[in-house]
Short mmCIF file of C-alpha atoms in Angstrom, two decimals:
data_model
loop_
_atom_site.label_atom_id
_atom_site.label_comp_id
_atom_site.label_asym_id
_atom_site.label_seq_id
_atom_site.Cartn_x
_atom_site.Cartn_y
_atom_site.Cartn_z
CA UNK A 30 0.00 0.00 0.00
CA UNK A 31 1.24 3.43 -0.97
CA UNK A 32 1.54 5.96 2.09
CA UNK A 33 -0.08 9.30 1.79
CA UNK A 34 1.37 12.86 3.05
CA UNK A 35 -0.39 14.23 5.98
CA UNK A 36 -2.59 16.40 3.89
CA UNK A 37 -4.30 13.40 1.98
CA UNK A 38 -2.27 13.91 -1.01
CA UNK A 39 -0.36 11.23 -2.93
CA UNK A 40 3.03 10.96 -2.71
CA UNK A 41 5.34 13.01 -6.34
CA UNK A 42 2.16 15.04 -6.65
CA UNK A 43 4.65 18.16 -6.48
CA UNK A 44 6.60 17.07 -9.96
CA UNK A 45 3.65 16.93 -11.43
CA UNK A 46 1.75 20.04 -9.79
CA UNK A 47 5.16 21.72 -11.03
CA UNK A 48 4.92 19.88 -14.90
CA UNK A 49 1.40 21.65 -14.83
CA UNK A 50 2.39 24.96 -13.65
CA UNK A 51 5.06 24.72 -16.36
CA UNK A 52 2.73 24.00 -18.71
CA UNK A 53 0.25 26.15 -18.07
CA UNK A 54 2.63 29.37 -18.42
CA UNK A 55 3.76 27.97 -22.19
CA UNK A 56 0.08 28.21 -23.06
CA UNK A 57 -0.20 31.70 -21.42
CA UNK A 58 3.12 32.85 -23.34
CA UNK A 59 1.77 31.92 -26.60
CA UNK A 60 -2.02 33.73 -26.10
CA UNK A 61 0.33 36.65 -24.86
CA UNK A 62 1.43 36.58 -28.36
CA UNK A 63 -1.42 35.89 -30.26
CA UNK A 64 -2.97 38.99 -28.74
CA UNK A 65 -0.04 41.28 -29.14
CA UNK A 66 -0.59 39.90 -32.62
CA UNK A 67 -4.01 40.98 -32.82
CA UNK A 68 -3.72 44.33 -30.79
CA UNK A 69 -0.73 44.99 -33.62
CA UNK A 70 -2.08 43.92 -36.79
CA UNK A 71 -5.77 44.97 -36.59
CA UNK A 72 -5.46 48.58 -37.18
CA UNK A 73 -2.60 48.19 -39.36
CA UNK A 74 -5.22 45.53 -41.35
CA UNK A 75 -7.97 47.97 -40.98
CA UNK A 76 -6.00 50.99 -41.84
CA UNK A 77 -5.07 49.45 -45.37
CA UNK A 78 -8.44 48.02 -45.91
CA UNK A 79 -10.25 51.58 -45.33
CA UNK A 80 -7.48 53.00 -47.77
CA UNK A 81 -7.91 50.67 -50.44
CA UNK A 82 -11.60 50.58 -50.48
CA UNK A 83 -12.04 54.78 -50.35
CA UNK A 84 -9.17 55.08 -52.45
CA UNK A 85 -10.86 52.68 -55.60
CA UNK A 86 -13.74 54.32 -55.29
CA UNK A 87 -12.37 57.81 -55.49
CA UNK A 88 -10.77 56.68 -58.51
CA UNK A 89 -13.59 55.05 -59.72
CA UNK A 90 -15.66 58.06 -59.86
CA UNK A 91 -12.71 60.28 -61.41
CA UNK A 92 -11.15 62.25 -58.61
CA UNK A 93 -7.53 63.41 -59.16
CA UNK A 94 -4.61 61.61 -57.27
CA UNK A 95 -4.27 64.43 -54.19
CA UNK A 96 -7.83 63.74 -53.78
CA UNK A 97 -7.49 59.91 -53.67
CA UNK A 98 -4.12 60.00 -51.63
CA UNK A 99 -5.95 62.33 -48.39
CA UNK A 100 -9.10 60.65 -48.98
CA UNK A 101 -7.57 57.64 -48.86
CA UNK A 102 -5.51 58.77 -45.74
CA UNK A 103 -8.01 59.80 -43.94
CA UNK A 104 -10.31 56.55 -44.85
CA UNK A 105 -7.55 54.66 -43.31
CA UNK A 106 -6.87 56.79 -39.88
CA UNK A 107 -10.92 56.32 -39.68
CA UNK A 108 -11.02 52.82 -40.26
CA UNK A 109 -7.26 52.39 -37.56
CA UNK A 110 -8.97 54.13 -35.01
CA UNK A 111 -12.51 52.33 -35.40
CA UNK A 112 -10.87 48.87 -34.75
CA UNK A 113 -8.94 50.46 -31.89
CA UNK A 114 -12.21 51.84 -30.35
CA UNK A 115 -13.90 48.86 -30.72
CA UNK A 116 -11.17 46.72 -29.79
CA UNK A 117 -10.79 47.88 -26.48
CA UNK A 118 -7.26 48.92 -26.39
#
């Protein structure tokens, strides 16, 4: 028969408490960077995505290029700040 600690708990239960612990901080580390990630890349994402779409359409309907480029600019700091907003940063 296997003896038992005072506190009821089998015996080598700290290596593997430990193991856990150690495990459990890898999967912290790698949400840590999947949402620096996200936090990073979202507005960046957004900001290109709001200047793209303004920007075709500006040229779509015959605007010159200084009116594309700050429309598109300002499409883009919009669209950056949005996701920001939103995102709870």
């Amino acid at each position: 028969m296997v003896e038992q600690d005072k506190d009821n708990t089998p015996p080598h239960t700290g290596a593997r408490h430990a193991f856990h612990q150690a495990d459990e901080a890898e999967k912290q580390q790698s949400r840590v960077i999947a949402l620096k990630t996200e936090i990073l890349l979202g507005p960046i994402l957004s900001f290109v995505v709001g200047a793209l779409v303004i920007g075709a359409f500006l040229a779509y309907i015959g605007s010159g290029l200084g009116t594309i480029i700050l429309g598109a600019l300002i499409a883009g700091v919009v669209m950056a700040i949005t996701t920001i907003a939103l995102g709870g940063v």
